[in-house]
Amino acid sequence: ALLPGPSTTAGRLRLRACSSGAADMADSCEYISAVSEVEAAAARLAAHDGAIAVDAEGVDLGRDGRLTLLQMAVPGYAVIFDVQAIGGETLFGDQCDVGKLLRDSRRAKVFYDCRRDVDTLDKHFAVMVDGIVDLQIADVILRDDDRAEQLRRLESFLHRGSIRGQPDHYKSVAKLRGLGEVLKEYGLAAKGKLSHREHQLWGERPLSEKLQQYAFEDAVGIRDLFGEMTKHPRFREANVEIRKASARFADALRGLARLPEKCYLEHPLLPMCIVDGYPELPRHISTDEVAIRRGDSCAPCSKCFNMLLVGCLGKVKKKKKEVRCDICRAIDMQASMKAAGAAGRKKGRRKALPPGAPTSGLLVLSASPPAAATARSLGWVCTATAPGFGHKGVATRRRNNADHWLGVYSDGDPERDLDVRGIEQCARAFLGAPS
C-alpha cells in the first residue's frame, strides 16, 4: 500500500505495476521525509554503479517556483525525497550523498526533459547537475528522421500551411515528444495523468496516494525507458553525442540570466543546433565570453535569449532591431494567425443576419467544385477558389457585393463532400438561423 503521507518518516511502497508491464517485478520503493532516513537511502542509490533515473516535482517548477519532491530510481529500487519536509539545504548540502551523486560527472543521471529540474536545482540550491543523459534528446537522435518526417511531426503543433509553404524556415527545428508517447513506442506502460488542478497540489501535505504513485511512475518509467533505449542498435555509437547534446539542452535554460516570455519557453520545439552542436568552448563561461569567442558563428535570439548558430536565426527586423530564431518566428506567426482568426470570428458574429433571414444571396467560397455545385443548387451566388481563399476570394466577395460568406472545406472526394442538407445546416448555423 502507498504511504499515507509524510507523517510517517519512511516506509515501503509497492507500485501497482512495474512500468515494463511485468507484474512479478515489484520495485522496493521508499518515501523519505525525515533527515535521519536520507543517508541510508542515498547509500543504497550510491551502491548501484550504473545510471540513476532522476525526476522532480514542484509548484510551478522552475527558478520562480518551488521544488517539493525529488525522485531517484535504480534497478529494483526507487525513492522519493520530500524536499519540502527535509529541507533543500540539508538534502543537497556538501555533506549529503544525494547532492554528491547529482554533482558527480562520472555517474549518469537520466532525465526526461531535464531543463526545469536542473534549472531549479541550480538557482535554488546551487546544485550544478552533471553527467546528464536526457532521454527526450536521445529520442530525437535515435529516431533519425529524414526531412519529410521532421516536417510532418511539426504539423501536430504548428500551422500546416506555413510549414508546407515555407519548409526551409523549419529545417533547423525538431518536434519533441512527451514521455507517455515514447514509453508506448518502446512497449512500456504509460504513466498516469494529472489534471491541471492536481499539478498545483505538490506542496500540500499529506501528499495524496495518487500524487505519490504518479511521482514513482515517472522515475521508474524513465529508468525502464533508459534500459530499453540502450538496446537500440544506434545507442552505443550515439552515446557520446547524446551526452553532449543533453548538456547543451540543460544549459539552454539554466544558462539564461533571465527567463523569456512564457510562450517562448513552454513549447515542444527544439533548435537542431542543440543536437548538432556549437563550436567547442569551455563550459560555465559567461554569456559575454560566449558571444566574443564564438564570433560570427553564433548570436543570441531576441525572444528566447538562447545563443544559437546563425543558421538557426532569421533576418534582423530593422524597425525593432531584433533577430529571432526559427522557433520564435514560428511561435510569433502561430500567435498572429490565432489572433487574426479570433478577430475574424468576432467580426463575423457582429454581422450575422437575424434568425430566419433568407440565404439566397449568400456567397459561398468553396475549395471543392462538387461542394460549390451543391451550393449553387440552393440558389446561392457561389465561386470555387483555391484552398485558403486568399485575394481571389476577397475580390469575388467584393464584386458580388456580398456581406456574408461561408467557406466550405473539402478534399474534393465526392464521398466526403457535404450533401445539400449538410451545407444548408452549415450556412444557417453560420448566419444564426434555426436549422
CSV table of C-alpha atoms in Angstrom, one decimal:
chain,number,residue,atom,x,y,z
A,1,ALA,CA,0.0,0.0,0.0
A,2,LEU,CA,1.1,3.6,-0.6
A,3,LEU,CA,2.2,5.6,2.3
A,4,PRO,CA,-0.4,7.9,3.9
A,5,GLY,CA,2.0,10.9,3.7
A,6,PRO,CA,5.0,12.5,5.4
A,7,SER,CA,3.6,11.8,8.9
A,8,THR,CA,5.5,8.5,8.5
A,9,THR,CA,9.2,9.1,8.3
A,10,ALA,CA,10.0,6.4,5.9
A,11,GLY,CA,8.2,3.4,4.5
A,12,ARG,CA,8.0,0.9,1.8
A,13,LEU,CA,5.7,1.3,-1.2
A,14,ARG,CA,4.7,-1.2,-3.9
A,15,LEU,CA,3.8,0.2,-7.3
A,16,ARG,CA,0.5,-1.0,-8.7
A,17,ALA,CA,2.5,-2.4,-11.7
A,18,CYS,CA,6.0,-2.1,-13.0
A,19,SER,CA,6.3,0.2,-16.0
A,20,SER,CA,7.6,-2.7,-18.1
A,21,GLY,CA,4.3,-4.4,-17.5
A,22,ALA,CA,5.8,-7.4,-15.7
A,23,ALA,CA,3.5,-7.9,-12.6
A,24,ASP,CA,6.0,-10.1,-10.9
A,25,MET,CA,8.7,-7.4,-10.9
A,26,ALA,CA,7.9,-5.2,-7.9
A,27,ASP,CA,10.2,-2.3,-7.0
A,28,SER,CA,11.3,-1.7,-3.5
A,29,CYS,CA,10.1,1.9,-3.1
A,30,GLU,CA,10.5,4.4,-0.2
A,31,TYR,CA,9.1,7.8,0.6
A,32,ILE,CA,11.6,9.7,2.7
A,33,SER,CA,10.5,12.7,4.8
A,34,ALA,CA,12.9,12.6,7.8
A,35,VAL,CA,16.5,13.8,7.8
A,36,SER,CA,17.6,10.6,9.7
A,37,GLU,CA,16.5,8.4,6.8
A,38,VAL,CA,18.2,10.3,4.0
A,39,GLU,CA,21.7,8.8,4.2
A,40,ALA,CA,20.5,5.2,4.2
A,41,ALA,CA,18.5,5.8,1.0
A,42,ALA,CA,21.4,7.7,-0.6
A,43,ALA,CA,23.8,4.9,0.3
A,44,ARG,CA,21.5,2.4,-1.4
A,45,LEU,CA,21.5,4.5,-4.6
A,46,ALA,CA,25.2,5.0,-4.5
A,47,ALA,CA,25.8,1.3,-4.1
A,48,HIS,CA,24.5,0.8,-7.6
A,49,ASP,CA,27.3,1.8,-10.0
A,50,GLY,CA,25.1,2.4,-13.1
A,51,ALA,CA,22.9,5.2,-14.2
A,52,ILE,CA,20.4,6.8,-11.9
A,53,ALA,CA,17.0,8.0,-13.1
A,54,VAL,CA,16.0,11.4,-11.7
A,55,ASP,CA,12.8,13.4,-11.8
A,56,ALA,CA,11.5,16.4,-9.8
A,57,GLU,CA,8.1,17.7,-9.0
A,58,GLY,CA,7.0,21.1,-7.5
A,59,VAL,CA,4.7,24.0,-7.5
A,60,ASP,CA,5.3,25.9,-10.8
A,61,LEU,CA,8.6,24.0,-11.0
A,62,GLY,CA,11.4,26.4,-12.1
A,63,ARG,CA,13.5,29.2,-10.8
A,64,ASP,CA,10.4,31.2,-10.0
A,65,GLY,CA,8.6,28.2,-8.4
A,66,ARG,CA,9.2,25.7,-5.7
A,67,LEU,CA,10.8,22.2,-5.7
A,68,THR,CA,8.9,19.9,-3.3
A,69,LEU,CA,9.9,16.3,-4.4
A,70,LEU,CA,12.9,14.6,-5.9
A,71,GLN,CA,12.6,11.1,-7.2
A,72,MET,CA,15.5,8.8,-8.0
A,73,ALA,CA,15.5,5.2,-9.2
A,74,VAL,CA,17.9,2.4,-10.0
A,75,PRO,CA,17.1,-1.2,-10.9
A,76,GLY,CA,15.0,-2.7,-8.2
A,77,TYR,CA,14.8,0.4,-6.0
A,78,ALA,CA,13.1,3.8,-6.2
A,79,VAL,CA,12.9,6.6,-3.6
A,80,ILE,CA,11.1,9.9,-3.2
A,81,PHE,CA,12.8,12.6,-1.1
A,82,ASP,CA,10.3,15.0,0.3
A,83,VAL,CA,12.4,18.2,-0.2
A,84,GLN,CA,9.8,20.3,1.4
A,85,ALA,CA,9.9,18.3,4.6
A,86,ILE,CA,13.6,17.5,4.7
A,87,GLY,CA,14.9,20.9,3.6
A,88,GLY,CA,16.9,21.6,0.4
A,89,GLU,CA,20.0,22.8,2.3
A,90,THR,CA,20.2,19.5,4.1
A,91,LEU,CA,19.4,17.3,1.2
A,92,PHE,CA,21.7,18.9,-1.3
A,93,GLY,CA,24.5,20.1,1.0
A,94,ASP,CA,28.1,19.1,0.6
A,95,GLN,CA,27.8,16.5,3.5
A,96,CYS,CA,24.9,14.6,1.9
A,97,ASP,CA,25.4,11.9,-0.6
A,98,VAL,CA,22.3,13.0,-2.6
A,99,GLY,CA,24.0,16.3,-3.6
A,100,LYS,CA,27.3,14.4,-4.3
A,101,LEU,CA,25.5,12.0,-6.6
A,102,LEU,CA,23.9,14.8,-8.6
A,103,ARG,CA,27.2,16.7,-9.0
A,104,ASP,CA,29.3,13.6,-9.9
A,105,SER,CA,30.1,13.8,-13.6
A,106,ARG,CA,31.1,10.1,-13.6
A,107,ARG,CA,27.6,8.9,-12.7
A,108,ALA,CA,25.0,9.2,-15.4
A,109,LYS,CA,21.8,11.0,-14.3
A,110,VAL,CA,19.0,10.1,-16.6
A,111,PHE,CA,16.2,12.7,-17.1
A,112,TYR,CA,13.3,13.2,-19.4
A,113,ASP,CA,13.3,16.9,-20.3
A,114,CYS,CA,15.8,18.0,-17.6
A,115,ARG,CA,15.5,21.7,-18.2
A,116,ARG,CA,13.3,22.8,-15.4
A,117,ASP,CA,14.6,20.2,-13.0
A,118,VAL,CA,18.3,21.2,-13.3
A,119,ASP,CA,17.5,24.9,-13.5
A,120,THR,CA,15.6,24.8,-10.2
A,121,LEU,CA,18.4,22.8,-8.5
A,122,ASP,CA,20.9,25.3,-9.8
A,123,LYS,CA,19.1,28.5,-8.9
A,124,HIS,CA,17.6,27.4,-5.6
A,125,PHE,CA,20.2,25.1,-4.1
A,126,ALA,CA,23.4,25.8,-6.1
A,127,VAL,CA,23.5,22.2,-7.4
A,128,MET,CA,25.1,22.0,-10.8
A,129,VAL,CA,23.9,18.6,-12.0
A,130,ASP,CA,26.5,16.9,-14.2
A,131,GLY,CA,26.6,13.7,-16.2
A,132,ILE,CA,23.1,14.4,-17.7
A,133,VAL,CA,21.6,11.9,-20.1
A,134,ASP,CA,18.3,13.4,-21.4
A,135,LEU,CA,16.0,10.8,-23.0
A,136,GLN,CA,14.0,13.4,-24.8
A,137,ILE,CA,17.1,14.4,-26.7
A,138,ALA,CA,18.1,10.7,-27.1
A,139,ASP,CA,14.7,10.1,-28.7
A,140,VAL,CA,15.4,12.9,-31.3
A,141,ILE,CA,18.8,11.5,-32.1
A,142,LEU,CA,17.9,7.8,-32.2
A,143,ARG,CA,14.8,8.2,-34.4
A,144,ASP,CA,17.0,10.0,-37.0
A,145,ASP,CA,14.1,11.5,-39.0
A,146,ASP,CA,14.5,12.4,-42.7
A,147,ARG,CA,13.4,15.9,-43.8
A,148,ALA,CA,9.9,14.9,-44.7
A,149,GLU,CA,9.3,13.1,-41.4
A,150,GLN,CA,10.7,16.0,-39.4
A,151,LEU,CA,8.3,18.4,-41.1
A,152,ARG,CA,5.4,16.0,-40.6
A,153,ARG,CA,5.9,15.9,-36.9
A,154,LEU,CA,5.9,19.7,-36.7
A,155,GLU,CA,2.4,19.8,-38.2
A,156,SER,CA,0.9,18.5,-34.9
A,157,PHE,CA,1.9,21.8,-33.2
A,158,LEU,CA,2.5,24.4,-35.9
A,159,HIS,CA,0.2,25.6,-38.7
A,160,ARG,CA,0.4,23.0,-41.6
A,161,GLY,CA,0.0,25.6,-44.3
A,162,SER,CA,3.0,27.6,-43.0
A,163,ILE,CA,5.2,24.5,-42.8
A,164,ARG,CA,4.3,23.3,-46.3
A,165,GLY,CA,4.5,26.8,-47.8
A,166,GLN,CA,7.9,27.7,-46.3
A,167,PRO,CA,9.7,24.4,-45.4
A,168,ASP,CA,13.1,26.0,-45.4
A,169,HIS,CA,12.1,28.1,-42.4
A,170,TYR,CA,11.8,24.9,-40.4
A,171,LYS,CA,14.8,22.9,-41.4
A,172,SER,CA,16.5,23.7,-38.1
A,173,VAL,CA,13.5,22.8,-35.9
A,174,ALA,CA,12.6,19.4,-34.4
A,175,LYS,CA,9.5,18.3,-32.5
A,176,LEU,CA,10.0,16.9,-29.0
A,177,ARG,CA,7.7,14.1,-27.8
A,178,GLY,CA,6.2,13.6,-24.4
A,179,LEU,CA,7.3,10.8,-22.0
A,180,GLY,CA,4.0,8.9,-22.4
A,181,GLU,CA,4.2,8.7,-26.2
A,182,VAL,CA,7.8,7.4,-26.1
A,183,LEU,CA,7.1,4.9,-23.3
A,184,LYS,CA,4.3,3.5,-25.5
A,185,GLU,CA,6.6,3.2,-28.6
A,186,TYR,CA,9.1,1.2,-26.6
A,187,GLY,CA,6.4,-1.2,-25.3
A,188,LEU,CA,6.3,0.2,-21.7
A,189,ALA,CA,3.2,1.0,-19.8
A,190,ALA,CA,2.2,4.7,-20.0
A,191,LYS,CA,2.2,6.7,-16.8
A,192,GLY,CA,-0.9,8.1,-15.2
A,193,LYS,CA,-2.2,11.6,-15.9
A,194,LEU,CA,-3.0,14.5,-13.6
A,195,SER,CA,-5.4,17.4,-14.1
A,196,HIS,CA,-4.1,21.0,-14.1
A,197,ARG,CA,-5.5,21.4,-10.6
A,198,GLU,CA,-3.7,18.3,-9.3
A,199,HIS,CA,-0.4,19.7,-10.7
A,200,GLN,CA,-0.8,22.6,-8.2
A,201,LEU,CA,-1.1,20.3,-5.2
A,202,TRP,CA,2.6,19.2,-5.0
A,203,GLY,CA,3.1,21.5,-2.0
A,204,GLU,CA,0.2,20.1,0.0
A,205,ARG,CA,0.8,17.7,2.9
A,206,PRO,CA,0.0,14.9,3.5
A,207,LEU,CA,0.6,14.1,-0.2
A,208,SER,CA,-2.2,12.1,-1.7
A,209,GLU,CA,-1.7,8.5,-2.8
A,210,LYS,CA,-2.4,9.5,-6.4
A,211,LEU,CA,0.4,12.0,-6.4
A,212,GLN,CA,2.8,9.6,-4.7
A,213,GLN,CA,2.0,7.0,-7.3
A,214,TYR,CA,2.4,9.5,-10.2
A,215,ALA,CA,5.8,10.6,-8.8
A,216,PHE,CA,7.1,7.0,-8.6
A,217,GLU,CA,5.8,6.1,-12.0
A,218,ASP,CA,7.7,9.0,-13.5
A,219,ALA,CA,11.0,7.9,-12.0
A,220,VAL,CA,10.6,4.2,-12.7
A,221,GLY,CA,9.3,4.9,-16.2
A,222,ILE,CA,12.4,7.0,-17.0
A,223,ARG,CA,14.7,4.2,-15.6
A,224,ASP,CA,13.0,1.5,-17.6
A,225,LEU,CA,12.9,3.6,-20.8
A,226,PHE,CA,16.7,4.1,-20.5
A,227,GLY,CA,17.1,0.4,-20.2
A,228,GLU,CA,15.1,-0.1,-23.4
A,229,MET,CA,16.9,2.7,-25.3
A,230,THR,CA,20.3,1.2,-24.5
A,231,LYS,CA,19.2,-1.8,-26.6
A,232,HIS,CA,18.7,0.4,-29.7
A,233,PRO,CA,21.2,-0.5,-32.4
A,234,ARG,CA,22.4,3.1,-32.6
A,235,PHE,CA,22.6,3.9,-28.9
A,236,ARG,CA,26.2,2.7,-28.3
A,237,GLU,CA,27.6,4.8,-31.2
A,238,ALA,CA,25.4,7.8,-30.4
A,239,ASN,CA,26.2,7.7,-26.6
A,240,VAL,CA,28.7,10.5,-26.6
A,241,GLU,CA,26.6,12.6,-28.9
A,242,ILE,CA,23.6,12.1,-26.6
A,243,ARG,CA,25.6,13.2,-23.5
A,244,LYS,CA,26.9,16.3,-25.2
A,245,ALA,CA,23.5,17.3,-26.6
A,246,SER,CA,21.9,16.7,-23.2
A,247,ALA,CA,24.4,19.1,-21.5
A,248,ARG,CA,23.6,21.7,-24.2
A,249,PHE,CA,19.9,21.1,-23.6
A,250,ALA,CA,20.2,21.6,-19.8
A,251,ASP,CA,22.3,24.8,-20.3
A,252,ALA,CA,19.8,26.3,-22.7
A,253,LEU,CA,17.7,27.2,-19.7
A,254,ARG,CA,19.9,27.2,-16.6
A,255,GLY,CA,22.4,29.3,-18.5
A,256,LEU,CA,20.0,32.2,-19.0
A,257,ALA,CA,20.4,35.2,-16.7
A,258,ARG,CA,16.6,35.9,-17.1
A,259,LEU,CA,13.7,34.0,-18.4
A,260,PRO,CA,11.9,34.8,-21.7
A,261,GLU,CA,8.2,35.3,-22.1
A,262,LYS,CA,6.2,32.1,-21.3
A,263,CYS,CA,5.2,31.4,-24.9
A,264,TYR,CA,8.9,31.2,-25.9
A,265,LEU,CA,9.7,28.9,-23.0
A,266,GLU,CA,6.8,26.4,-22.9
A,267,HIS,CA,6.7,24.7,-26.3
A,268,PRO,CA,7.7,21.2,-27.7
A,269,LEU,CA,10.2,22.6,-30.3
A,270,LEU,CA,13.9,22.0,-30.3
A,271,PRO,CA,16.6,24.0,-32.3
A,272,MET,CA,18.6,21.4,-34.1
A,273,CYS,CA,21.9,23.1,-33.1
A,274,ILE,CA,21.3,21.6,-29.6
A,275,VAL,CA,21.8,18.2,-31.2
A,276,ASP,CA,24.3,19.1,-33.9
A,277,GLY,CA,26.5,21.2,-31.6
A,278,TYR,CA,28.2,24.5,-31.5
A,279,PRO,CA,31.9,25.5,-31.8
A,280,GLU,CA,33.6,23.8,-28.9
A,281,LEU,CA,34.1,26.1,-25.9
A,282,PRO,CA,34.9,25.6,-22.2
A,283,ARG,CA,31.7,25.2,-20.1
A,284,HIS,CA,30.4,27.6,-17.5
A,285,ILE,CA,31.8,30.8,-19.0
A,286,SER,CA,29.8,34.0,-19.1
A,287,THR,CA,27.3,34.9,-21.9
A,288,ASP,CA,29.6,37.8,-22.9
A,289,GLU,CA,32.6,35.5,-23.3
A,290,VAL,CA,30.5,33.1,-25.3
A,291,ALA,CA,29.5,35.8,-27.7
A,292,ILE,CA,33.1,37.0,-28.1
A,293,ARG,CA,34.7,33.6,-28.5
A,294,ARG,CA,32.1,32.2,-30.9
A,295,GLY,CA,32.4,35.3,-33.1
A,296,ASP,CA,30.2,35.4,-36.2
A,297,SER,CA,29.1,31.7,-35.9
A,298,CYS,CA,26.5,32.3,-33.1
A,299,ALA,CA,24.2,35.1,-32.0
A,300,PRO,CA,21.5,35.5,-29.3
A,301,CYS,CA,17.8,35.3,-30.2
A,302,SER,CA,16.0,38.4,-29.1
A,303,LYS,CA,13.0,36.4,-27.9
A,304,CYS,CA,14.2,33.3,-26.2
A,305,PHE,CA,17.7,34.7,-25.4
A,306,ASN,CA,19.4,31.5,-26.4
A,307,MET,CA,22.8,31.7,-28.1
A,308,LEU,CA,22.2,29.8,-31.3
A,309,LEU,CA,24.0,29.1,-34.6
A,310,VAL,CA,23.5,31.8,-37.2
A,311,GLY,CA,21.8,29.2,-39.4
A,312,CYS,CA,19.0,28.9,-36.8
A,313,LEU,CA,18.3,32.6,-36.8
A,314,GLY,CA,16.2,34.7,-39.3
A,315,LYS,CA,16.8,38.1,-40.7
A,316,VAL,CA,17.1,41.2,-38.4
A,317,LYS,CA,13.8,43.1,-38.1
A,318,LYS,CA,15.1,46.6,-38.9
A,319,LYS,CA,12.3,48.5,-37.1
A,320,LYS,CA,12.7,46.7,-33.8
A,321,LYS,CA,16.4,45.9,-34.3
A,322,GLU,CA,15.9,42.3,-33.2
A,323,VAL,CA,16.7,38.9,-34.6
A,324,ARG,CA,14.5,35.8,-34.0
A,325,CYS,CA,15.4,32.2,-34.2
A,326,ASP,CA,13.3,29.9,-36.4
A,327,ILE,CA,11.4,28.6,-33.4
A,328,CYS,CA,10.4,32.0,-32.0
A,329,ARG,CA,9.5,33.2,-35.5
A,330,ALA,CA,7.2,30.2,-35.9
A,331,ILE,CA,5.6,30.8,-32.5
A,332,ASP,CA,5.0,34.5,-33.3
A,333,MET,CA,3.5,33.5,-36.7
A,334,GLN,CA,1.2,31.0,-35.0
A,335,ALA,CA,0.1,33.6,-32.4
A,336,SER,CA,-0.7,36.1,-35.2
A,337,MET,CA,-2.8,33.6,-37.1
A,338,LYS,CA,-4.7,32.7,-34.0
A,339,ALA,CA,-5.3,36.4,-33.2
A,340,ALA,CA,-6.5,37.0,-36.8
A,341,GLY,CA,-8.8,34.0,-36.7
A,342,ALA,CA,-10.3,35.2,-33.4
A,343,ALA,CA,-10.8,38.7,-34.8
A,344,GLY,CA,-12.4,37.3,-37.9
A,345,ARG,CA,-14.9,35.2,-35.9
A,346,LYS,CA,-15.7,38.2,-33.8
A,347,LYS,CA,-16.3,40.3,-36.8
A,348,GLY,CA,-18.5,37.6,-38.4
A,349,ARG,CA,-20.6,37.4,-35.3
A,350,ARG,CA,-21.3,41.1,-35.3
A,351,LYS,CA,-22.5,41.0,-38.9
A,352,ALA,CA,-24.6,37.8,-38.5
A,353,LEU,CA,-28.1,38.0,-40.0
A,354,PRO,CA,-31.1,37.7,-37.7
A,355,PRO,CA,-32.8,34.3,-37.4
A,356,GLY,CA,-34.9,33.3,-40.4
A,357,ALA,CA,-33.1,35.6,-42.8
A,358,PRO,CA,-33.1,34.4,-46.4
A,359,THR,CA,-29.8,32.8,-47.6
A,360,SER,CA,-30.3,33.1,-51.4
A,361,GLY,CA,-27.8,36.0,-51.5
A,362,LEU,CA,-25.1,34.2,-49.6
A,363,LEU,CA,-21.8,34.0,-51.3
A,364,VAL,CA,-20.0,30.7,-50.8
A,365,LEU,CA,-16.3,30.4,-51.3
A,366,SER,CA,-15.5,26.7,-51.7
A,367,ALA,CA,-12.3,24.7,-52.0
A,368,SER,CA,-14.2,21.9,-53.8
A,369,PRO,CA,-16.1,22.1,-57.1
A,370,PRO,CA,-18.7,19.4,-56.0
A,371,ALA,CA,-19.5,21.4,-52.9
A,372,ALA,CA,-19.7,24.6,-55.0
A,373,ALA,CA,-22.2,22.9,-57.3
A,374,THR,CA,-24.3,21.8,-54.3
A,375,ALA,CA,-24.3,25.4,-53.0
A,376,ARG,CA,-25.4,26.7,-56.4
A,377,SER,CA,-28.3,24.3,-56.4
A,378,LEU,CA,-29.6,26.1,-53.3
A,379,GLY,CA,-29.6,29.4,-55.3
A,380,TRP,CA,-26.6,30.9,-53.7
A,381,VAL,CA,-24.1,33.1,-55.5
A,382,CYS,CA,-21.0,30.9,-55.5
A,383,THR,CA,-17.5,30.6,-56.8
A,384,ALA,CA,-14.8,27.9,-56.4
A,385,THR,CA,-11.4,29.1,-55.3
A,386,ALA,CA,-8.1,27.6,-54.2
A,387,PRO,CA,-7.8,26.3,-50.6
A,388,GLY,CA,-7.3,29.1,-48.2
A,389,PHE,CA,-9.3,31.5,-50.4
A,390,GLY,CA,-6.8,34.3,-50.5
A,391,HIS,CA,-7.0,37.5,-52.6
A,392,LYS,CA,-9.1,35.9,-55.3
A,393,GLY,CA,-11.8,35.1,-52.7
A,394,VAL,CA,-11.8,38.6,-51.3
A,395,ALA,CA,-12.1,40.1,-54.8
A,396,THR,CA,-15.0,37.8,-55.6
A,397,ARG,CA,-16.8,38.8,-52.4
A,398,ARG,CA,-16.4,42.5,-53.2
A,399,ARG,CA,-17.5,42.0,-56.8
A,400,ASN,CA,-20.7,40.3,-55.8
A,401,ASN,CA,-21.3,42.9,-53.0
A,402,ALA,CA,-22.0,40.2,-50.5
A,403,ASP,CA,-22.0,40.9,-46.8
A,404,HIS,CA,-21.6,37.3,-45.7
A,405,TRP,CA,-19.7,34.3,-47.0
A,406,LEU,CA,-19.1,30.8,-45.9
A,407,GLY,CA,-16.0,28.7,-46.6
A,408,VAL,CA,-16.8,25.0,-47.3
A,409,TYR,CA,-13.7,22.9,-47.0
A,410,SER,CA,-13.3,19.6,-48.8
A,411,ASP,CA,-10.6,17.4,-50.3
A,412,GLY,CA,-12.6,17.0,-53.5
A,413,ASP,CA,-13.7,13.5,-52.7
A,414,PRO,CA,-17.4,13.3,-53.6
A,415,GLU,CA,-18.0,10.7,-50.9
A,416,ARG,CA,-16.7,13.1,-48.3
A,417,ASP,CA,-18.3,16.2,-49.6
A,418,LEU,CA,-21.2,17.7,-47.6
A,419,ASP,CA,-24.5,16.9,-49.1
A,420,VAL,CA,-27.2,19.6,-49.7
A,421,ARG,CA,-28.6,19.3,-46.2
A,422,GLY,CA,-25.1,19.4,-44.7
A,423,ILE,CA,-24.2,22.6,-46.5
A,424,GLU,CA,-27.5,24.2,-45.7
A,425,GLN,CA,-27.1,23.4,-42.0
A,426,CYS,CA,-23.6,24.9,-42.0
A,427,ALA,CA,-24.9,28.1,-43.7
A,428,ARG,CA,-27.8,28.5,-41.3
A,429,ALA,CA,-25.6,27.9,-38.3
A,430,PHE,CA,-23.2,30.5,-39.6
A,431,LEU,CA,-26.0,33.0,-40.0
A,432,GLY,CA,-27.6,32.3,-36.7
A,433,ALA,CA,-30.7,30.9,-38.3
A,434,PRO,CA,-32.5,27.8,-37.0
A,435,SER,CA,-31.6,24.6,-38.8
